[in-house]
């Protein structure tokens, strides 16, 4: 094996390239079973990228000689891609890559096959990905060629490296946590150990005998499969001993864009030839970091969003940036630019939203567009990149078309058809305009628009007699009495708080506090002191939009908490985070809809990002 230096935008660590000794050079790959025809894999780049675009070139395995031709495997570590070349050849000689997702048992053959043309003496393939983060897979690749006979290099499989690399001695662990019960097997005790700080794990067997074995399994899809992570560090109990342990293995692969890996410890009792395993688990370096790792397992780095909800992806990106800013964790900084670059263009209906996206994140759904405006304000605050502030301003100018004083004296239309004036769209507009006033140099426009929006919201009738924000207005401009949702309450709180920051008007901050106090005291938004939507109770279920409402409330309440320095708000924030962690988390750090626990409980990336906002606010 060789050590290769990784650089580039994702990671700078020493990367060990593991070469498979089980597949000899010059072995004809034909007799072994082939995987199904290869689908195009996309990570930060898609398969078939030209090697001239590689960020780096290294040669992790020895070249192979095929009848005097030189067969070579090339790897670009920052791109996590590889290509093959053949030199000193003749016209018609060919070269290709094989890629396996199961350690060389089966493979996708003849990837990028190219033949030496005309009077040339060499050629190369295009580049192919070593990992498939969207489908939670790590691959093995080798170069193969045909020059009268078929030969291949050894397989290459990058060792996983995070803070530490696979194979690190467990004696270097920063701690020894045992988060799941041990497994027993004929008196043997199989334990899973976790170094939470470094997200590393190892296994041990106790009360064993000679020949008993211990190993780790590692899965990138929450324990559903582990084809490239079976029997990691397999170690036998030596003669005269009763215990042994594996080396440590990483649970995150930042270079391969694979996060939130799950591990379990497994063992085999030698006499009976039987095995047993602990439960799967993900490490917890910190509560918000664990939530963010699990969330990122659902991010598509190729398309740059979370499938398949448009506005929810904007709110999730906002939650992820808040997490990074609050905790100083920079692992996912690349996601900000990736999401922007991959989604700022035009998309047909059904590609991102049920409506066409017309460029600059704009669609007929006014509130969907506004969520993206808020995401880019948050991105600007975090990165100081002016293109994000420019994008937020472009979005706000578009939204301004739907502020209409001719109906109800003001307020935002929810859609282009101007059928409904509601709380979410107006609350977002208030938040966005107030944010731009504080960030656009020498602003003479957005401050006035924010003040106008804040004044209208407070007098519009959207707020009922108990201080709670209903969903919208009737056609004759009265409160429609529809459901009180936490995100409507939160947007009003956050928008007014941001307006106060730009104006210093104490009456505006007082209004935000009244809305917050009403929410915390209301049984329509809290049960037992825990934030609860109306769809969280009984046998009800929340739709994909409602799954994210509470996280929006928490981000905005936390903004007021920082402005008002309220002990009551601090206590409420802490209670939400503690309840999420104690009652709404499983062993893989998946966080559900019901923050107080209970069934039925829904869990997906939307509930994950919502709960992440609660954990972040408590930091």
mmCIF file with all atom_site columns, N, CA and C in Angstrom, residues 28-93:
data_model
loop_
_atom_site.group_PDB
_atom_site.id
_atom_site.type_symbol
_atom_site.label_atom_id
_atom_site.label_alt_id
_atom_site.label_comp_id
_atom_site.label_asym_id
_atom_site.label_entity_id
_atom_site.label_seq_id
_atom_site.pdbx_PDB_ins_code
_atom_site.Cartn_x
_atom_site.Cartn_y
_atom_site.Cartn_z
_atom_site.occupancy
_atom_site.B_iso_or_equiv
_atom_site.pdbx_formal_charge
_atom_site.auth_seq_id
_atom_site.auth_comp_id
_atom_site.auth_asym_id
_atom_site.auth_atom_id
_atom_site.pdbx_PDB_model_num
ATOM 1   N N  . UNK A 1 28 ? -7.470  -13.145 -16.084 1.00 0.00 ? 28 UNK A N  1
ATOM 2   C CA . UNK A 1 28 ? -8.547  -12.901 -17.040 1.00 0.00 ? 28 UNK A CA 1
ATOM 3   C C  . UNK A 1 28 ? -9.845  -12.714 -16.272 1.00 0.00 ? 28 UNK A C  1
ATOM 4   N N  . UNK A 1 29 ? -10.492 -11.529 -16.364 1.00 0.00 ? 29 UNK A N  1
ATOM 5   C CA . UNK A 1 29 ? -11.694 -11.289 -15.576 1.00 0.00 ? 29 UNK A CA 1
ATOM 6   C C  . UNK A 1 29 ? -12.923 -11.968 -16.122 1.00 0.00 ? 29 UNK A C  1
ATOM 7   N N  . UNK A 1 30 ? -12.826 -12.590 -17.297 1.00 0.00 ? 30 UNK A N  1
ATOM 8   C CA . UNK A 1 30 ? -14.015 -13.115 -17.944 1.00 0.00 ? 30 UNK A CA 1
ATOM 9   C C  . UNK A 1 30 ? -14.800 -14.149 -17.152 1.00 0.00 ? 30 UNK A C  1
ATOM 10  N N  . UNK A 1 31 ? -14.176 -15.173 -16.559 1.00 0.00 ? 31 UNK A N  1
ATOM 11  C CA . UNK A 1 31 ? -14.948 -16.243 -15.929 1.00 0.00 ? 31 UNK A CA 1
ATOM 12  C C  . UNK A 1 31 ? -15.731 -15.800 -14.700 1.00 0.00 ? 31 UNK A C  1
ATOM 13  N N  . UNK A 1 32 ? -15.345 -14.702 -14.077 1.00 0.00 ? 32 UNK A N  1
ATOM 14  C CA . UNK A 1 32 ? -16.028 -14.316 -12.850 1.00 0.00 ? 32 UNK A CA 1
ATOM 15  C C  . UNK A 1 32 ? -17.328 -13.608 -13.188 1.00 0.00 ? 32 UNK A C  1
ATOM 16  N N  . UNK A 1 33 ? -18.323 -13.676 -12.291 1.00 0.00 ? 33 UNK A N  1
ATOM 17  C CA . UNK A 1 33 ? -19.635 -13.107 -12.606 1.00 0.00 ? 33 UNK A CA 1
ATOM 18  C C  . UNK A 1 33 ? -19.562 -11.598 -12.746 1.00 0.00 ? 33 UNK A C  1
ATOM 19  N N  . UNK A 1 34 ? -20.275 -11.065 -13.707 1.00 0.00 ? 34 UNK A N  1
ATOM 20  C CA . UNK A 1 34 ? -20.315 -9.624  -13.939 1.00 0.00 ? 34 UNK A CA 1
ATOM 21  C C  . UNK A 1 34 ? -21.585 -9.040  -13.346 1.00 0.00 ? 34 UNK A C  1
ATOM 22  N N  . UNK A 1 35 ? -21.461 -7.851  -12.800 1.00 0.00 ? 35 UNK A N  1
ATOM 23  C CA . UNK A 1 35 ? -22.629 -7.147  -12.290 1.00 0.00 ? 35 UNK A CA 1
ATOM 24  C C  . UNK A 1 35 ? -23.479 -6.676  -13.462 1.00 0.00 ? 35 UNK A C  1
ATOM 25  N N  . UNK A 1 36 ? -24.662 -6.169  -13.143 1.00 0.00 ? 36 UNK A N  1
ATOM 26  C CA . UNK A 1 36 ? -25.528 -5.630  -14.187 1.00 0.00 ? 36 UNK A CA 1
ATOM 27  C C  . UNK A 1 36 ? -24.830 -4.477  -14.893 1.00 0.00 ? 36 UNK A C  1
ATOM 28  N N  . UNK A 1 37 ? -25.308 -4.165  -16.093 1.00 0.00 ? 37 UNK A N  1
ATOM 29  C CA . UNK A 1 37 ? -24.713 -3.094  -16.876 1.00 0.00 ? 37 UNK A CA 1
ATOM 30  C C  . UNK A 1 37 ? -24.651 -1.819  -16.045 1.00 0.00 ? 37 UNK A C  1
ATOM 31  N N  . UNK A 1 38 ? -23.524 -1.122  -16.124 1.00 0.00 ? 38 UNK A N  1
ATOM 32  C CA . UNK A 1 38 ? -23.265 0.001   -15.231 1.00 0.00 ? 38 UNK A CA 1
ATOM 33  C C  . UNK A 1 38 ? -24.210 1.160   -15.497 1.00 0.00 ? 38 UNK A C  1
ATOM 34  N N  . UNK A 1 39 ? -24.779 1.694   -14.416 1.00 0.00 ? 39 UNK A N  1
ATOM 35  C CA . UNK A 1 39 ? -25.499 2.959   -14.488 1.00 0.00 ? 39 UNK A CA 1
ATOM 36  C C  . UNK A 1 39 ? -24.500 4.075   -14.246 1.00 0.00 ? 39 UNK A C  1
ATOM 37  N N  . UNK A 1 40 ? -24.767 5.236   -14.805 1.00 0.00 ? 40 UNK A N  1
ATOM 38  C CA . UNK A 1 40 ? -23.876 6.369   -14.621 1.00 0.00 ? 40 UNK A CA 1
ATOM 39  C C  . UNK A 1 40 ? -23.944 6.822   -13.163 1.00 0.00 ? 40 UNK A C  1
ATOM 40  N N  . UNK A 1 41 ? -22.790 6.923   -12.523 1.00 0.00 ? 41 UNK A N  1
ATOM 41  C CA . UNK A 1 41 ? -22.694 7.371   -11.141 1.00 0.00 ? 41 UNK A CA 1
ATOM 42  C C  . UNK A 1 41 ? -22.281 8.830   -11.133 1.00 0.00 ? 41 UNK A C  1
ATOM 43  N N  . UNK A 1 42 ? -22.981 9.621   -10.326 1.00 0.00 ? 42 UNK A N  1
ATOM 44  C CA . UNK A 1 42 ? -22.666 11.047  -10.197 1.00 0.00 ? 42 UNK A CA 1
ATOM 45  C C  . UNK A 1 42 ? -22.415 11.372  -8.742  1.00 0.00 ? 42 UNK A C  1
ATOM 46  N N  . UNK A 1 43 ? -21.327 12.049  -8.485  1.00 0.00 ? 43 UNK A N  1
ATOM 47  C CA . UNK A 1 43 ? -21.042 12.598  -7.165  1.00 0.00 ? 43 UNK A CA 1
ATOM 48  C C  . UNK A 1 43 ? -20.855 14.095  -7.367  1.00 0.00 ? 43 UNK A C  1
ATOM 49  N N  . UNK A 1 44 ? -19.674 14.641  -7.122  1.00 0.00 ? 44 UNK A N  1
ATOM 50  C CA . UNK A 1 44 ? -19.442 16.038  -7.500  1.00 0.00 ? 44 UNK A CA 1
ATOM 51  C C  . UNK A 1 44 ? -19.288 16.164  -9.008  1.00 0.00 ? 44 UNK A C  1
ATOM 52  N N  . UNK A 1 45 ? -18.882 15.095  -9.646  1.00 0.00 ? 45 UNK A N  1
ATOM 53  C CA . UNK A 1 45 ? -18.874 14.993  -11.101 1.00 0.00 ? 45 UNK A CA 1
ATOM 54  C C  . UNK A 1 45 ? -19.494 13.660  -11.477 1.00 0.00 ? 45 UNK A C  1
ATOM 55  N N  . UNK A 1 46 ? -19.920 13.543  -12.714 1.00 0.00 ? 46 UNK A N  1
ATOM 56  C CA . UNK A 1 46 ? -20.491 12.290  -13.193 1.00 0.00 ? 46 UNK A CA 1
ATOM 57  C C  . UNK A 1 46 ? -19.424 11.454  -13.880 1.00 0.00 ? 46 UNK A C  1
ATOM 58  N N  . UNK A 1 47 ? -19.658 10.139  -13.914 1.00 0.00 ? 47 UNK A N  1
ATOM 59  C CA . UNK A 1 47 ? -18.812 9.261   -14.704 1.00 0.00 ? 47 UNK A CA 1
ATOM 60  C C  . UNK A 1 47 ? -18.594 9.840   -16.099 1.00 0.00 ? 47 UNK A C  1
ATOM 61  N N  . UNK A 1 48 ? -17.432 9.485   -16.682 1.00 0.00 ? 48 UNK A N  1
ATOM 62  C CA . UNK A 1 48 ? -17.059 9.875   -18.041 1.00 0.00 ? 48 UNK A CA 1
ATOM 63  C C  . UNK A 1 48 ? -16.532 11.311  -18.100 1.00 0.00 ? 48 UNK A C  1
ATOM 64  N N  . UNK A 1 49 ? -15.984 11.784  -16.992 1.00 0.00 ? 49 UNK A N  1
ATOM 65  C CA . UNK A 1 49 ? -15.318 13.076  -16.983 1.00 0.00 ? 49 UNK A CA 1
ATOM 66  C C  . UNK A 1 49 ? -13.953 12.935  -17.646 1.00 0.00 ? 49 UNK A C  1
ATOM 67  N N  . UNK A 1 50 ? -13.562 13.941  -18.428 1.00 0.00 ? 50 UNK A N  1
ATOM 68  C CA . UNK A 1 50 ? -12.280 13.886  -19.115 1.00 0.00 ? 50 UNK A CA 1
ATOM 69  C C  . UNK A 1 50 ? -11.136 13.976  -18.109 1.00 0.00 ? 50 UNK A C  1
ATOM 70  N N  . UNK A 1 51 ? -10.131 13.106  -18.201 1.00 0.00 ? 51 UNK A N  1
ATOM 71  C CA . UNK A 1 51 ? -9.014  13.137  -17.251 1.00 0.00 ? 51 UNK A CA 1
ATOM 72  C C  . UNK A 1 51 ? -8.238  14.453  -17.244 1.00 0.00 ? 51 UNK A C  1
ATOM 73  N N  . UNK A 1 52 ? -8.343  15.246  -18.318 1.00 0.00 ? 52 UNK A N  1
ATOM 74  C CA . UNK A 1 52 ? -7.657  16.540  -18.317 1.00 0.00 ? 52 UNK A CA 1
ATOM 75  C C  . UNK A 1 52 ? -8.199  17.458  -17.231 1.00 0.00 ? 52 UNK A C  1
ATOM 76  N N  . UNK A 1 53 ? -9.395  17.137  -16.693 1.00 0.00 ? 53 UNK A N  1
ATOM 77  C CA . UNK A 1 53 ? -10.012 17.947  -15.654 1.00 0.00 ? 53 UNK A CA 1
ATOM 78  C C  . UNK A 1 53 ? -9.690  17.447  -14.250 1.00 0.00 ? 53 UNK A C  1
ATOM 79  N N  . UNK A 1 54 ? -8.908  16.385  -14.138 1.00 0.00 ? 54 UNK A N  1
ATOM 80  C CA . UNK A 1 54 ? -8.566  15.833  -12.830 1.00 0.00 ? 54 UNK A CA 1
ATOM 81  C C  . UNK A 1 54 ? -7.776  16.845  -12.008 1.00 0.00 ? 54 UNK A C  1
ATOM 82  N N  . UNK A 1 55 ? -8.085  16.928  -10.727 1.00 0.00 ? 55 UNK A N  1
ATOM 83  C CA . UNK A 1 55 ? -7.373  17.839  -9.843  1.00 0.00 ? 55 UNK A CA 1
ATOM 84  C C  . UNK A 1 55 ? -5.995  17.301  -9.452  1.00 0.00 ? 55 UNK A C  1
ATOM 85  N N  . UNK A 1 56 ? -5.821  16.000  -9.528  1.00 0.00 ? 56 UNK A N  1
ATOM 86  C CA . UNK A 1 56 ? -4.543  15.397  -9.147  1.00 0.00 ? 56 UNK A CA 1
ATOM 87  C C  . UNK A 1 56 ? -4.436  14.047  -9.822  1.00 0.00 ? 56 UNK A C  1
ATOM 88  N N  . UNK A 1 57 ? -3.218  13.562  -9.964  1.00 0.00 ? 57 UNK A N  1
ATOM 89  C CA . UNK A 1 57 ? -2.988  12.254  -10.563 1.00 0.00 ? 57 UNK A CA 1
ATOM 90  C C  . UNK A 1 57 ? -2.029  11.462  -9.694  1.00 0.00 ? 57 UNK A C  1
ATOM 91  N N  . UNK A 1 58 ? -2.423  10.248  -9.341  1.00 0.00 ? 58 UNK A N  1
ATOM 92  C CA . UNK A 1 58 ? -1.549  9.365   -8.575  1.00 0.00 ? 58 UNK A CA 1
ATOM 93  C C  . UNK A 1 58 ? -1.705  7.946   -9.123  1.00 0.00 ? 58 UNK A C  1
ATOM 94  N N  . UNK A 1 59 ? -0.749  7.075   -8.731  1.00 0.00 ? 59 UNK A N  1
ATOM 95  C CA . UNK A 1 59 ? -0.702  5.721   -9.268  1.00 0.00 ? 59 UNK A CA 1
ATOM 96  C C  . UNK A 1 59 ? -0.617  4.754   -8.090  1.00 0.00 ? 59 UNK A C  1
ATOM 97  N N  . UNK A 1 60 ? -1.746  4.383   -7.505  1.00 0.00 ? 60 UNK A N  1
ATOM 98  C CA . UNK A 1 60 ? -1.736  3.656   -6.234  1.00 0.00 ? 60 UNK A CA 1
ATOM 99  C C  . UNK A 1 60 ? -1.382  2.180   -6.342  1.00 0.00 ? 60 UNK A C  1
ATOM 100 N N  . UNK A 1 61 ? -1.405  1.599   -7.548  1.00 0.00 ? 61 UNK A N  1
ATOM 101 C CA . UNK A 1 61 ? -1.061  0.184   -7.699  1.00 0.00 ? 61 UNK A CA 1
ATOM 102 C C  . UNK A 1 61 ? -0.016  0.057   -8.801  1.00 0.00 ? 61 UNK A C  1
ATOM 103 N N  . UNK A 1 62 ? 0.757   -1.000  -8.794  1.00 0.00 ? 62 UNK A N  1
ATOM 104 C CA . UNK A 1 62 ? 1.785   -1.161  -9.827  1.00 0.00 ? 62 UNK A CA 1
ATOM 105 C C  . UNK A 1 62 ? 1.177   -1.275  -11.221 1.00 0.00 ? 62 UNK A C  1
ATOM 106 N N  . UNK A 1 63 ? 1.927   -0.748  -12.204 1.00 0.00 ? 63 UNK A N  1
ATOM 107 C CA . UNK A 1 63 ? 1.529   -0.939  -13.602 1.00 0.00 ? 63 UNK A CA 1
ATOM 108 C C  . UNK A 1 63 ? 1.567   -2.430  -13.933 1.00 0.00 ? 63 UNK A C  1
ATOM 109 N N  . UNK A 1 64 ? 0.829   -2.793  -14.982 1.00 0.00 ? 64 UNK A N  1
ATOM 110 C CA . UNK A 1 64 ? 0.810   -4.182  -15.433 1.00 0.00 ? 64 UNK A CA 1
ATOM 111 C C  . UNK A 1 64 ? 1.334   -4.257  -16.862 1.00 0.00 ? 64 UNK A C  1
ATOM 112 N N  . UNK A 1 65 ? 2.146   -5.239  -17.128 1.00 0.00 ? 65 UNK A N  1
ATOM 113 C CA . UNK A 1 65 ? 2.681   -5.468  -18.472 1.00 0.00 ? 65 UNK A CA 1
ATOM 114 C C  . UNK A 1 65 ? 1.820   -6.515  -19.189 1.00 0.00 ? 65 UNK A C  1
ATOM 115 N N  . UNK A 1 66 ? 1.304   -6.133  -20.360 1.00 0.00 ? 66 UNK A N  1
ATOM 116 C CA . UNK A 1 66 ? 0.517   -7.062  -21.183 1.00 0.00 ? 66 UNK A CA 1
ATOM 117 C C  . UNK A 1 66 ? 1.208   -7.156  -22.545 1.00 0.00 ? 66 UNK A C  1
ATOM 118 N N  . UNK A 1 67 ? 1.975   -8.182  -22.738 1.00 0.00 ? 67 UNK A N  1
ATOM 119 C CA . UNK A 1 67 ? 2.689   -8.368  -24.015 1.00 0.00 ? 67 UNK A CA 1
ATOM 120 C C  . UNK A 1 67 ? 3.480   -7.127  -24.407 1.00 0.00 ? 67 UNK A C  1
ATOM 121 N N  . UNK A 1 68 ? 4.141   -6.529  -23.436 1.00 0.00 ? 68 UNK A N  1
ATOM 122 C CA . UNK A 1 68 ? 4.971   -5.361  -23.681 1.00 0.00 ? 68 UNK A CA 1
ATOM 123 C C  . UNK A 1 68 ? 4.234   -4.044  -23.587 1.00 0.00 ? 68 UNK A C  1
ATOM 124 N N  . UNK A 1 69 ? 2.926   -4.085  -23.436 1.00 0.00 ? 69 UNK A N  1
ATOM 125 C CA . UNK A 1 69 ? 2.165   -2.842  -23.254 1.00 0.00 ? 69 UNK A CA 1
ATOM 126 C C  . UNK A 1 69 ? 2.120   -2.483  -21.773 1.00 0.00 ? 69 UNK A C  1
ATOM 127 N N  . UNK A 1 70 ? 2.088   -1.182  -21.483 1.00 0.00 ? 70 UNK A N  1
ATOM 128 C CA . UNK A 1 70 ? 2.050   -0.730  -20.086 1.00 0.00 ? 70 UNK A CA 1
ATOM 129 C C  . UNK A 1 70 ? 0.625   -0.325  -19.737 1.00 0.00 ? 70 UNK A C  1
ATOM 130 N N  . UNK A 1 71 ? -0.002  -1.075  -18.835 1.00 0.00 ? 71 UNK A N  1
ATOM 131 C CA . UNK A 1 71 ? -1.352  -0.799  -18.352 1.00 0.00 ? 71 UNK A CA 1
ATOM 132 C C  . UNK A 1 71 ? -1.244  -0.086  -17.012 1.00 0.00 ? 71 UNK A C  1
ATOM 133 N N  . UNK A 1 72 ? -1.944  1.039   -16.869 1.00 0.00 ? 72 UNK A N  1
ATOM 134 C CA . UNK A 1 72 ? -1.795  1.862   -15.664 1.00 0.00 ? 72 UNK A CA 1
ATOM 135 C C  . UNK A 1 72 ? -3.159  2.302   -15.159 1.00 0.00 ? 72 UNK A C  1
ATOM 136 N N  . UNK A 1 73 ? -3.317  2.281   -13.821 1.00 0.00 ? 73 UNK A N  1
ATOM 137 C CA . UNK A 1 73 ? -4.508  2.825   -13.159 1.00 0.00 ? 73 UNK A CA 1
ATOM 138 C C  . UNK A 1 73 ? -4.147  4.174   -12.552 1.00 0.00 ? 73 UNK A C  1
ATOM 139 N N  . UNK A 1 74 ? -4.942  5.198   -12.873 1.00 0.00 ? 74 UNK A N  1
ATOM 140 C CA . UNK A 1 74 ? -4.727  6.554   -12.384 1.00 0.00 ? 74 UNK A CA 1
ATOM 141 C C  . UNK A 1 74 ? -5.868  6.915   -11.420 1.00 0.00 ? 74 UNK A C  1
ATOM 142 N N  . UNK A 1 75 ? -5.547  7.609   -10.332 1.00 0.00 ? 75 UNK A N  1
ATOM 143 C CA . UNK A 1 75 ? -6.556  8.024   -9.362  1.00 0.00 ? 75 UNK A CA 1
ATOM 144 C C  . UNK A 1 75 ? -6.368  9.502   -9.047  1.00 0.00 ? 75 UNK A C  1
ATOM 145 N N  . UNK A 1 76 ? -7.476  10.241  -9.044  1.00 0.00 ? 76 UNK A N  1
ATOM 146 C CA . UNK A 1 76 ? -7.478  11.611  -8.542  1.00 0.00 ? 76 UNK A CA 1
ATOM 147 C C  . UNK A 1 76 ? -8.204  11.608  -7.200  1.00 0.00 ? 76 UNK A C  1
ATOM 148 N N  . UNK A 1 77 ? -7.460  11.722  -6.118  1.00 0.00 ? 77 UNK A N  1
ATOM 149 C CA . UNK A 1 77 ? -8.050  11.654  -4.788  1.00 0.00 ? 77 UNK A CA 1
ATOM 150 C C  . UNK A 1 77 ? -9.065  12.766  -4.527  1.00 0.00 ? 77 UNK A C  1
ATOM 151 N N  . UNK A 1 78 ? -8.770  14.037  -4.870  1.00 0.00 ? 78 UNK A N  1
ATOM 152 C CA . UNK A 1 78 ? -9.761  15.076  -4.586  1.00 0.00 ? 78 UNK A CA 1
ATOM 153 C C  . UNK A 1 78 ? -11.068 14.878  -5.343  1.00 0.00 ? 78 UNK A C  1
ATOM 154 N N  . UNK A 1 79 ? -11.000 14.286  -6.524  1.00 0.00 ? 79 UNK A N  1
ATOM 155 C CA . UNK A 1 79 ? -12.209 14.032  -7.310  1.00 0.00 ? 79 UNK A CA 1
ATOM 156 C C  . UNK A 1 79 ? -12.875 12.709  -6.938  1.00 0.00 ? 79 UNK A C  1
ATOM 157 N N  . UNK A 1 80 ? -12.159 11.843  -6.232  1.00 0.00 ? 80 UNK A N  1
ATOM 158 C CA . UNK A 1 80 ? -12.617 10.487  -5.932  1.00 0.00 ? 80 UNK A CA 1
ATOM 159 C C  . UNK A 1 80 ? -13.000 9.765   -7.218  1.00 0.00 ? 80 UNK A C  1
ATOM 160 N N  . UNK A 1 81 ? -12.118 9.878   -8.228  1.00 0.00 ? 81 UNK A N  1
ATOM 161 C CA . UNK A 1 81 ? -12.361 9.269   -9.528  1.00 0.00 ? 81 UNK A CA 1
ATOM 162 C C  . UNK A 1 81 ? -11.081 8.596   -10.021 1.00 0.00 ? 81 UNK A C  1
ATOM 163 N N  . UNK A 1 82 ? -11.242 7.692   -10.989 1.00 0.00 ? 82 UNK A N  1
ATOM 164 C CA . UNK A 1 82 ? -10.097 6.966   -11.535 1.00 0.00 ? 82 UNK A CA 1
ATOM 165 C C  . UNK A 1 82 ? -10.257 6.804   -13.038 1.00 0.00 ? 82 UNK A C  1
ATOM 166 N N  . UNK A 1 83 ? -9.147  6.588   -13.710 1.00 0.00 ? 83 UNK A N  1
ATOM 167 C CA . UNK A 1 83 ? -9.162  6.262   -15.129 1.00 0.00 ? 83 UNK A CA 1
ATOM 168 C C  . UNK A 1 83 ? -8.001  5.319   -15.430 1.00 0.00 ? 83 UNK A C  1
ATOM 169 N N  . UNK A 1 84 ? -8.022  4.730   -16.623 1.00 0.00 ? 84 UNK A N  1
ATOM 170 C CA . UNK A 1 84 ? -7.011  3.751   -17.013 1.00 0.00 ? 84 UNK A CA 1
ATOM 171 C C  . UNK A 1 84 ? -6.353  4.188   -18.312 1.00 0.00 ? 84 UNK A C  1
ATOM 172 N N  . UNK A 1 85 ? -5.110  3.771   -18.503 1.00 0.00 ? 85 UNK A N  1
ATOM 173 C CA . UNK A 1 85 ? -4.399  4.075   -19.749 1.00 0.00 ? 85 UNK A CA 1
ATOM 174 C C  . UNK A 1 85 ? -3.569  2.877   -20.180 1.00 0.00 ? 85 UNK A C  1
ATOM 175 N N  . UNK A 1 86 ? -3.277  2.812   -21.483 1.00 0.00 ? 86 UNK A N  1
ATOM 176 C CA . UNK A 1 86 ? -2.361  1.826   -22.031 1.00 0.00 ? 86 UNK A CA 1
ATOM 177 C C  . UNK A 1 86 ? -1.362  2.559   -22.916 1.00 0.00 ? 86 UNK A C  1
ATOM 178 N N  . UNK A 1 87 ? -0.098  2.219   -22.800 1.00 0.00 ? 87 UNK A N  1
ATOM 179 C CA . UNK A 1 87 ? 0.972   2.842   -23.584 1.00 0.00 ? 87 UNK A CA 1
ATOM 180 C C  . UNK A 1 87 ? 1.861   1.757   -24.195 1.00 0.00 ? 87 UNK A C  1
ATOM 181 N N  . UNK A 1 88 ? 2.712   2.203   -25.144 1.00 0.00 ? 88 UNK A N  1
ATOM 182 C CA . UNK A 1 88 ? 3.634   1.295   -25.842 1.00 0.00 ? 88 UNK A CA 1
ATOM 183 C C  . UNK A 1 88 ? 2.871   0.187   -26.573 1.00 0.00 ? 88 UNK A C  1
ATOM 184 N N  . UNK A 1 89 ? 1.688   0.567   -27.108 1.00 0.00 ? 89 UNK A N  1
ATOM 185 C CA . UNK A 1 89 ? 0.841   -0.431  -27.735 1.00 0.00 ? 89 UNK A CA 1
ATOM 186 C C  . UNK A 1 89 ? 0.728   -0.259  -29.232 1.00 0.00 ? 89 UNK A C  1
ATOM 187 N N  . UNK A 1 90 ? -0.200  -1.002  -29.809 1.00 0.00 ? 90 UNK A N  1
ATOM 188 C CA . UNK A 1 90 ? -0.447  -1.000  -31.240 1.00 0.00 ? 90 UNK A CA 1
ATOM 189 C C  . UNK A 1 90 ? -1.910  -0.656  -31.496 1.00 0.00 ? 90 UNK A C  1
ATOM 190 N N  . UNK A 1 91 ? -2.192  -0.243  -32.713 1.00 0.00 ? 91 UNK A N  1
ATOM 191 C CA . UNK A 1 91 ? -3.555  0.058   -33.102 1.00 0.00 ? 91 UNK A CA 1
ATOM 192 C C  . UNK A 1 91 ? -4.464  -1.141  -32.810 1.00 0.00 ? 91 UNK A C  1
ATOM 193 N N  . UNK A 1 92 ? -5.598  -0.863  -32.167 1.00 0.00 ? 92 UNK A N  1
ATOM 194 C CA . UNK A 1 92 ? -6.556  -1.912  -31.833 1.00 0.00 ? 92 UNK A CA 1
ATOM 195 C C  . UNK A 1 92 ? -6.431  -2.439  -30.424 1.00 0.00 ? 92 UNK A C  1
ATOM 196 N N  . UNK A 1 93 ? -5.285  -2.227  -29.758 1.00 0.00 ? 93 UNK A N  1
ATOM 197 C CA . UNK A 1 93 ? -5.203  -2.570  -28.345 1.00 0.00 ? 93 UNK A CA 1
ATOM 198 C C  . UNK A 1 93 ? -6.242  -1.748  -27.581 1.00 0.00 ? 93 UNK A C  1
#
